[in-house]
Short mmCIF file of C-alpha atoms in Angstrom, two decimals:
data_model
loop_
_atom_site.label_atom_id
_atom_site.label_comp_id
_atom_site.label_asym_id
_atom_site.label_seq_id
_atom_site.Cartn_x
_atom_site.Cartn_y
_atom_site.Cartn_z
CA MET A 1 38.74 12.18 -12.82
CA SER A 2 41.29 11.54 -10.10
CA ALA A 3 39.94 11.28 -6.60
CA SER A 4 41.16 13.84 -4.08
CA PRO A 5 42.55 12.55 -0.77
CA ASP A 6 39.96 14.77 0.91
CA SER A 7 37.04 13.22 -0.92
CA GLY A 8 37.20 9.86 0.83
CA LEU A 9 37.07 8.02 -2.53
CA SER A 10 39.40 5.34 -3.81
CA ARG A 11 41.23 5.73 -7.12
CA PRO A 12 39.63 3.44 -9.72
CA PRO A 13 40.71 3.54 -13.40
CA GLN A 14 38.50 6.52 -14.17
CA THR A 15 39.83 7.26 -17.67
CA THR A 16 38.76 3.91 -19.12
CA ARG A 17 35.41 3.95 -17.33
CA ARG A 18 34.67 7.55 -18.31
CA ARG A 19 35.33 6.76 -21.97
CA GLN A 20 33.20 3.63 -21.84
CA LEU A 21 30.27 5.39 -20.19
CA ALA A 22 30.55 8.32 -22.61
CA GLU A 23 30.27 5.89 -25.53
CA LEU A 24 27.14 4.37 -24.00
CA ARG A 25 25.60 7.80 -23.38
CA GLY A 26 26.75 9.34 -26.64
CA PRO A 27 30.07 11.22 -26.84
CA ALA A 28 28.36 14.52 -27.66
CA THR A 29 25.85 14.24 -24.82
CA PRO A 30 26.79 15.77 -21.47
CA PRO A 31 26.20 13.38 -18.52
CA ARG A 32 23.14 13.90 -16.39
CA PRO A 33 24.43 14.06 -12.80
CA LEU A 34 22.97 11.94 -10.03
CA ASP A 35 21.53 13.75 -7.04
CA ALA A 36 20.62 12.44 -3.59
CA ARG A 37 16.97 11.92 -4.56
CA ALA A 38 17.93 9.73 -7.52
CA LEU A 39 20.52 7.91 -5.44
CA ALA A 40 17.94 7.13 -2.75
CA ALA A 41 15.61 5.77 -5.44
CA LEU A 42 18.45 3.69 -6.89
CA ALA A 43 19.24 2.28 -3.46
CA ALA A 44 15.59 1.33 -3.01
CA ASN A 45 15.90 -1.07 -5.98
CA PRO A 46 19.52 -2.29 -5.98
CA GLY A 47 18.72 -5.33 -8.13
CA CYS A 48 17.84 -3.21 -11.16
CA ARG A 49 20.94 -3.29 -13.35
CA ARG A 50 19.21 -1.19 -15.99
CA ARG A 51 18.81 1.82 -13.73
CA ALA A 52 22.28 1.38 -12.23
CA LEU A 53 23.90 1.46 -15.67
CA LEU A 54 21.83 4.31 -17.10
CA ASP A 55 22.33 6.44 -13.99
CA GLY A 56 26.03 5.62 -13.89
CA ALA A 57 26.43 6.61 -17.53
CA GLY A 58 24.50 9.84 -16.97
CA VAL A 59 21.78 8.99 -19.52
CA ASP A 60 18.76 11.31 -19.54
CA LYS A 61 16.11 8.71 -18.69
CA SER A 62 13.24 11.14 -19.30
CA ALA A 63 14.37 11.75 -22.89
CA LEU A 64 15.03 8.04 -23.34
CA ALA A 65 11.56 7.09 -22.06
CA ALA A 66 9.95 9.63 -24.39
CA LYS A 67 11.78 8.23 -27.42
CA LEU A 68 10.81 4.69 -26.41
CA GLY A 69 7.17 5.81 -26.49
CA SER A 70 6.60 5.55 -22.73
CA PRO A 71 7.03 9.07 -21.33
CA ALA A 72 6.51 9.39 -17.60
CA PRO A 73 4.98 12.41 -15.81
CA PHE A 74 7.95 12.39 -13.48
CA GLY A 75 9.66 15.06 -11.40
CA GLN A 76 8.75 18.29 -9.65
CA SER A 77 6.59 20.91 -11.31
CA GLN A 78 8.15 24.24 -12.17
CA PHE A 79 5.91 25.87 -9.57
CA ALA A 80 7.18 23.54 -6.85
CA ILE A 81 10.80 24.24 -7.82
CA VAL A 82 10.27 28.02 -7.71
CA ARG A 83 8.43 27.76 -4.39
CA GLY A 84 11.20 25.61 -2.93
CA ASN A 85 13.94 27.98 -4.07
CA SER A 86 12.05 30.97 -2.68
CA PHE A 87 11.58 29.32 0.71
CA GLU A 88 15.22 28.26 0.91
CA ALA A 89 16.32 31.82 0.09
CA LYS A 90 14.15 33.11 2.94
CA VAL A 91 15.60 30.58 5.39
CA LYS A 92 19.17 31.54 4.44
CA ALA A 93 18.62 35.30 4.12
CA ASP A 94 20.56 37.78 6.22
CA GLY A 95 23.47 35.41 6.73
CA GLY A 96 21.23 32.49 7.60
CA ARG A 97 19.72 34.24 10.64
CA GLU A 98 16.45 32.24 10.52
CA LEU A 99 18.27 28.94 10.08
CA LEU A 100 20.67 29.69 12.90
CA ARG A 101 17.73 30.61 15.14
CA LEU A 102 16.21 27.20 14.46
CA ILE A 103 19.53 25.54 15.28
CA GLY A 104 19.63 27.37 18.59
CA VAL A 105 22.34 29.96 17.97
CA GLU A 106 21.53 33.18 19.82
CA ASP A 107 24.17 35.38 18.19
CA PRO A 108 24.54 34.80 14.42
CA GLY A 109 27.62 36.98 14.41
CA THR A 110 29.56 34.22 16.14
CA VAL A 111 28.92 31.76 13.31
CA SER A 112 31.47 31.30 10.54
CA VAL A 113 30.18 30.91 6.96
CA PRO A 114 33.18 29.84 4.85
CA GLU A 115 33.41 30.37 1.11
CA LEU A 116 33.13 27.00 -0.66
CA SER A 117 33.55 27.96 -4.32
CA ALA A 118 36.27 26.18 -6.28
CA ALA A 119 37.03 25.04 -9.82
CA GLY A 120 35.14 21.91 -10.83
CA PRO A 121 33.41 19.34 -8.65
CA GLU A 122 36.68 17.81 -7.45
CA GLY A 123 37.82 21.23 -6.27
CA ARG A 124 34.53 21.91 -4.50
CA VAL A 125 34.64 18.52 -2.76
CA ALA A 126 38.19 19.19 -1.56
CA ARG A 127 37.25 22.73 -0.47
CA THR A 128 34.27 21.40 1.49
CA ALA A 129 36.43 18.79 3.23
CA LEU A 130 38.97 21.47 4.15
CA ALA A 131 36.26 23.75 5.55
CA LEU A 132 34.84 20.90 7.63
CA ARG A 133 38.28 20.08 9.05
CA GLU A 134 39.05 23.72 9.85
CA ALA A 135 35.67 24.25 11.52
CA THR A 136 36.06 21.11 13.63
CA ALA A 137 39.57 22.08 14.70
CA ALA A 138 38.47 25.63 15.57
CA GLY A 139 35.62 24.42 17.79
CA THR A 140 33.19 27.13 16.70
CA TRP A 141 29.74 27.24 15.13
CA THR A 142 30.09 27.00 11.34
CA LEU A 143 27.45 26.99 8.61
CA LEU A 144 28.33 25.44 5.26
CA ASP A 145 25.92 26.65 2.58
CA HIS A 146 25.52 24.10 -0.24
CA PRO A 147 28.70 22.11 0.40
CA LEU A 148 29.64 19.45 -2.16
CA LEU A 149 30.24 15.89 -1.02
CA ALA A 150 31.31 12.75 -2.87
CA LEU A 151 30.15 9.17 -2.48
CA GLU A 152 31.30 6.15 -4.44
CA VAL A 153 28.39 4.15 -5.87
CA ALA A 154 28.87 0.95 -7.86
CA GLY A 155 32.47 1.92 -8.55
CA SER A 156 31.74 5.46 -9.78
CA PRO A 157 31.81 8.77 -7.88
CA VAL A 158 28.57 10.66 -7.27
CA TYR A 159 28.57 14.32 -6.22
CA LEU A 160 25.96 15.40 -3.68
CA GLU A 161 24.95 18.88 -2.56
CA PRO A 162 22.95 19.14 0.68
CA ASP A 163 21.17 22.40 1.46
CA ALA A 164 23.47 23.03 4.41
CA VAL A 165 25.70 21.37 6.99
CA VAL A 166 26.17 22.80 10.49
CA VAL A 167 29.36 22.17 12.45
CA ARG A 168 28.89 22.50 16.20
CA PRO A 169 31.59 23.55 18.68
CA ASP A 170 31.79 19.98 20.00
CA GLY A 171 32.72 18.64 16.53
CA GLY A 172 29.26 17.38 15.60
CA TRP A 173 28.18 17.68 11.96
CA THR A 174 24.46 17.97 11.20
CA VAL A 175 22.78 17.87 7.80
CA VAL A 176 20.09 20.51 7.19
CA GLU A 177 17.35 19.64 4.71
CA ILE A 178 15.07 22.51 3.59
CA LYS A 179 11.71 21.52 2.08
CA SER A 180 8.76 23.65 0.98
CA PHE A 181 5.97 21.30 2.11
CA PRO A 182 4.17 22.58 5.24
CA MET A 183 4.55 21.36 8.79
CA VAL A 184 1.07 21.71 10.28
CA ASP A 185 0.74 21.59 14.07
CA GLY A 186 4.29 20.28 14.30
CA ALA A 187 3.77 17.41 11.85
CA ALA A 188 4.23 17.06 8.09
CA ASP A 189 3.01 14.55 5.53
CA ALA A 190 4.56 11.21 6.51
CA SER A 191 5.39 10.16 2.94
CA LYS A 192 7.15 13.45 2.23
CA VAL A 193 9.09 13.30 5.48
CA GLY A 194 10.10 9.73 4.65
CA ALA A 195 11.36 10.77 1.23
CA ALA A 196 13.30 13.66 2.78
CA ALA A 197 14.79 11.29 5.37
CA ARG A 198 15.97 8.84 2.69
CA GLN A 199 17.52 11.72 0.75
CA ALA A 200 19.21 13.11 3.85
CA ALA A 201 20.55 9.65 4.75
CA VAL A 202 22.58 9.73 1.53
CA TYR A 203 24.17 13.02 2.66
CA VAL A 204 24.95 11.49 6.06
CA LEU A 205 26.76 8.59 4.38
CA ALA A 206 28.80 10.99 2.26
CA LEU A 207 29.67 13.13 5.30
CA GLU A 208 30.87 10.06 7.16
CA ARG A 209 33.51 9.54 4.46
CA VAL A 210 35.00 12.93 5.30
CA ALA A 211 34.53 12.56 9.06
CA ALA A 212 36.52 9.32 9.02
CA ALA A 213 39.58 11.36 8.03
CA THR A 214 38.88 14.29 10.38
CA GLU A 215 40.02 14.14 14.00
CA GLY A 216 37.31 14.93 16.52
CA ALA A 217 34.48 14.88 13.98
CA ARG A 218 31.24 12.92 14.35
CA VAL A 219 28.24 12.95 12.05
CA ALA A 220 24.83 13.22 13.68
CA GLN A 221 22.47 10.36 12.87
CA SER A 222 19.56 12.80 12.85
CA VAL A 223 18.99 15.70 10.47
CA LEU A 224 17.30 19.07 10.84
CA LEU A 225 14.25 19.26 8.57
CA VAL A 226 13.17 22.87 7.91
CA CYS A 227 9.68 23.51 6.50
CA PRO A 228 7.10 26.31 6.40
CA LYS A 229 5.07 26.51 9.61
CA ASP A 230 1.38 25.70 9.10
CA PHE A 231 0.27 27.60 5.99
CA SER A 232 2.60 30.56 6.38
CA ASN A 233 6.07 31.15 4.98
CA LEU A 234 7.62 31.23 8.46
CA PRO A 235 10.30 28.54 8.83
CA THR A 236 10.02 25.90 11.52
CA ALA A 237 12.17 22.84 12.14
CA SER A 238 12.00 19.27 13.32
CA VAL A 239 14.76 16.80 14.14
CA VAL A 240 14.39 13.60 12.10
CA ASP A 241 16.19 10.40 13.07
CA VAL A 242 17.66 8.82 9.92
CA ARG A 243 19.49 5.86 11.45
CA LYS A 244 17.15 3.34 9.85
CA GLN A 245 17.25 5.04 6.43
CA ARG A 246 21.04 5.30 6.62
CA SER A 247 21.46 1.59 7.41
CA VAL A 248 19.09 0.51 4.67
CA THR A 249 20.66 2.84 2.10
CA ARG A 250 24.19 1.74 3.00
CA ARG A 251 23.25 -1.92 2.71
CA GLN A 252 21.46 -1.41 -0.60
CA LEU A 253 24.26 0.65 -2.13
CA ASP A 254 26.76 -2.03 -1.14
CA ARG A 255 24.65 -4.57 -3.03
CA LEU A 256 24.77 -2.62 -6.28
CA THR A 257 26.74 -4.41 -8.97
CA ARG A 258 29.70 -2.42 -10.21
CA ILE A 259 28.88 -0.51 -13.37
CA ASP A 260 31.97 -1.95 -15.05
CA GLU A 261 30.58 -5.47 -14.71
CA ILE A 262 27.19 -4.50 -16.13
CA ALA A 263 28.76 -2.66 -19.07
CA ALA A 264 31.13 -5.53 -19.78
CA ALA A 265 28.17 -7.89 -20.27
CA LEU A 266 26.63 -5.74 -23.02
CA PRO A 267 26.88 -6.73 -26.69
CA GLU A 268 29.31 -4.80 -28.86
CA GLY A 269 27.98 -1.51 -30.19
CA VAL A 270 25.17 -0.98 -27.68
CA SER A 271 24.41 2.72 -27.22
CA PHE A 272 21.82 4.82 -25.40
CA ASP A 273 22.50 7.93 -27.47
CA VAL A 274 19.01 9.46 -27.57
CA ALA A 275 20.01 12.07 -30.15
CA GLU A 276 21.59 9.70 -32.68
CA ARG A 277 19.83 6.35 -32.26
CA SER A 278 16.38 5.40 -33.50
CA ALA A 279 13.58 4.26 -31.22
CA GLU A 280 14.08 0.67 -32.41
CA GLU A 281 17.82 0.78 -31.67
CA LEU A 282 17.23 2.29 -28.24
CA THR A 283 14.58 -0.31 -27.43
CA ALA A 284 17.00 -3.10 -28.32
CA ALA A 285 19.75 -1.46 -26.24
CA VAL A 286 17.51 -1.09 -23.19
CA GLU A 287 16.36 -4.70 -23.45
CA CYS A 288 20.00 -5.82 -23.31
CA VAL A 289 20.19 -4.72 -19.67
CA PRO A 290 18.23 -6.76 -17.10
CA HIS A 291 15.71 -4.81 -15.06
CA GLN A 292 13.79 -5.49 -11.88
CA TYR A 293 10.42 -3.79 -12.10
CA ALA A 294 8.15 -3.23 -9.12
CA PRO A 295 5.05 -1.00 -8.83
CA GLU A 296 7.06 1.29 -6.54
CA CYS A 297 9.19 2.23 -9.55
CA LEU A 298 6.30 4.32 -10.90
CA ALA A 299 7.03 6.96 -8.26
CA ALA A 300 10.81 6.88 -8.60
CA CYS A 301 12.02 6.08 -12.12
CA GLU A 302 11.47 7.71 -15.48
CA LEU A 303 11.59 4.35 -17.28
CA ALA A 304 8.98 2.74 -15.05
CA PHE A 305 6.16 2.84 -17.62
CA HIS A 306 8.35 1.18 -20.25
CA CYS A 307 9.48 -1.52 -17.82
CA ARG A 308 5.92 -2.09 -16.63
CA SER A 309 4.75 -2.55 -20.22
CA ARG A 310 7.46 -5.13 -20.88
CA THR A 311 6.73 -6.93 -17.62
CA ARG A 312 3.05 -7.13 -18.47
CA GLN A 313 3.83 -8.45 -21.95
CA ALA A 314 5.91 -11.18 -20.33
CA ASP A 315 2.99 -11.95 -17.98
CA ALA A 316 5.52 -11.68 -15.12
CA VAL A 317 4.36 -11.74 -11.51
CA GLU A 318 6.55 -8.70 -10.76
CA THR A 319 3.60 -6.55 -11.83
CA LEU A 320 1.85 -7.68 -8.63
CA GLY A 321 4.53 -6.27 -6.33
CA ARG A 322 7.70 -7.42 -4.58
CA SER A 323 5.92 -9.01 -1.62
CA VAL A 324 3.69 -11.12 -3.88
CA ARG A 325 6.65 -12.08 -6.05
CA GLY A 326 8.54 -13.24 -2.97
CA GLU A 327 5.65 -15.43 -1.82
CA LEU A 328 5.24 -17.20 -5.17
CA GLY A 329 8.65 -18.85 -5.29
CA GLY A 330 9.23 -20.61 -8.60
CA LEU A 331 5.96 -19.41 -10.14
CA THR A 332 7.17 -16.61 -12.40
CA THR A 333 4.13 -15.84 -14.57
CA VAL A 334 0.53 -14.96 -13.78
CA ALA A 335 -0.63 -17.80 -16.04
CA ALA A 336 1.44 -20.28 -14.03
CA VAL A 337 -0.02 -18.93 -10.79
CA LEU A 338 -3.61 -19.36 -12.06
CA ALA A 339 -2.86 -22.83 -13.40
CA ALA A 340 -1.35 -23.85 -10.06
CA ALA A 341 -4.40 -22.51 -8.21
CA ARG A 342 -6.71 -24.56 -10.45
CA GLY A 343 -4.68 -27.70 -9.86
CA GLU A 344 -3.58 -27.94 -13.48
CA GLU A 345 0.13 -27.41 -12.84
CA GLY A 346 2.58 -27.26 -9.97
CA ASP A 347 3.87 -29.57 -7.28
CA PRO A 348 1.29 -30.01 -4.48
CA ALA A 349 4.19 -30.23 -2.02
CA ASP A 350 5.27 -26.69 -2.96
CA PRO A 351 4.07 -24.36 -0.16
CA ALA A 352 3.20 -21.64 -2.69
CA VAL A 353 1.12 -24.05 -4.79
CA ALA A 354 -0.61 -25.46 -1.71
CA ALA A 355 -1.45 -21.95 -0.49
CA LEU A 356 -2.88 -20.96 -3.88
CA ARG A 357 -5.10 -24.04 -4.04
CA ARG A 358 -6.28 -23.51 -0.48
CA ALA A 359 -7.08 -19.85 -1.28
CA ARG A 360 -9.03 -20.88 -4.38
CA ALA A 361 -10.99 -23.46 -2.40
CA LEU A 362 -11.88 -20.90 0.26
CA ARG A 363 -12.95 -18.42 -2.41
CA GLU A 364 -15.23 -20.96 -4.08
CA GLU A 365 -16.68 -21.94 -0.71
CA ALA A 366 -17.41 -18.30 0.16
CA LEU A 367 -19.02 -17.64 -3.24
CA SER A 368 -21.14 -20.78 -2.92
CA GLU A 369 -22.39 -19.77 0.51
CA ALA A 370 -23.13 -16.26 -0.70
CA GLY A 371 -25.10 -17.62 -3.65
CA ALA A 372 -27.06 -19.93 -1.40
CA ARG A 373 -28.02 -17.07 0.92
CA ALA A 374 -29.11 -14.95 -2.03
CA CYS A 375 -31.50 -17.67 -3.22
CA ARG A 376 -33.30 -17.95 0.11
#
């Protein structure tokens, strides 16, 4: 794939990388594309080389996890997908009248809705960039329905498709995120809003690539979140500030090791071809790539149950969470932590060891006092 000048991407040696990733995935297996939700999850754990490589190669992690014997109940239900598509269709019906009303446009007839279809993802990215430039230069309200954006991640391009982007007459570009969870009394579930904000922040980063090459353009650091009002199907909207999510995501994506470097460190002949390789071969291939498990992975990665099982077998402290792991310093196993707390191992001058022994002493003191009170 050659990067278009409009896409905002550099021109890495895509032919060699594409062939290498296809060999890892399986030449006959079509790549599974990354979306903004997966990219946000990847950015939340930038130290996990395993996920970076598998996502970069387009491996179907759900199928891989199932063949490894650790399937994960991951992803949206079919009902949720149908409900979401139905609500989005309602919001965008009649030329997007409801959506434009939420944006504050009184006369929908004054809004331009350009055609964004083109051949292939590169063509759609270029067509989207052209439409954004034309709308900004014209200085009129413009609604882009499902534009396609590109963002370079770990040396490889990722194509992203927000629900909509609105171009204002002053040159401002705003991402519109349409979700089917309800907004009750003007507020929605905080965890769901947070997930939507992290997803939208990825779109903002991709838009900024195009805006950097467009005179007079500026990308809003807040997005318009559209949800059903209360328990009806009537759309309502809320402006969500994504500056924090954007900064965190940008920083985490910058930390991701280039996929080329991860692939270059693999032994010869490693493959994640789910259709052709046995469970034993796939297990060995997966174990060749370092991972960084944390309990949060259970809600974001299809391989989380497999990685958790391996982490538990290794008695690693990662199973206790990132914050605990960070506090324990050089103590890398649960057995070492318990031994240090009992005074059997560890340097007393180590702050982590000293804290563990102090915590154990306090626990024993509390249990002793409780036992004494119970005997009275």
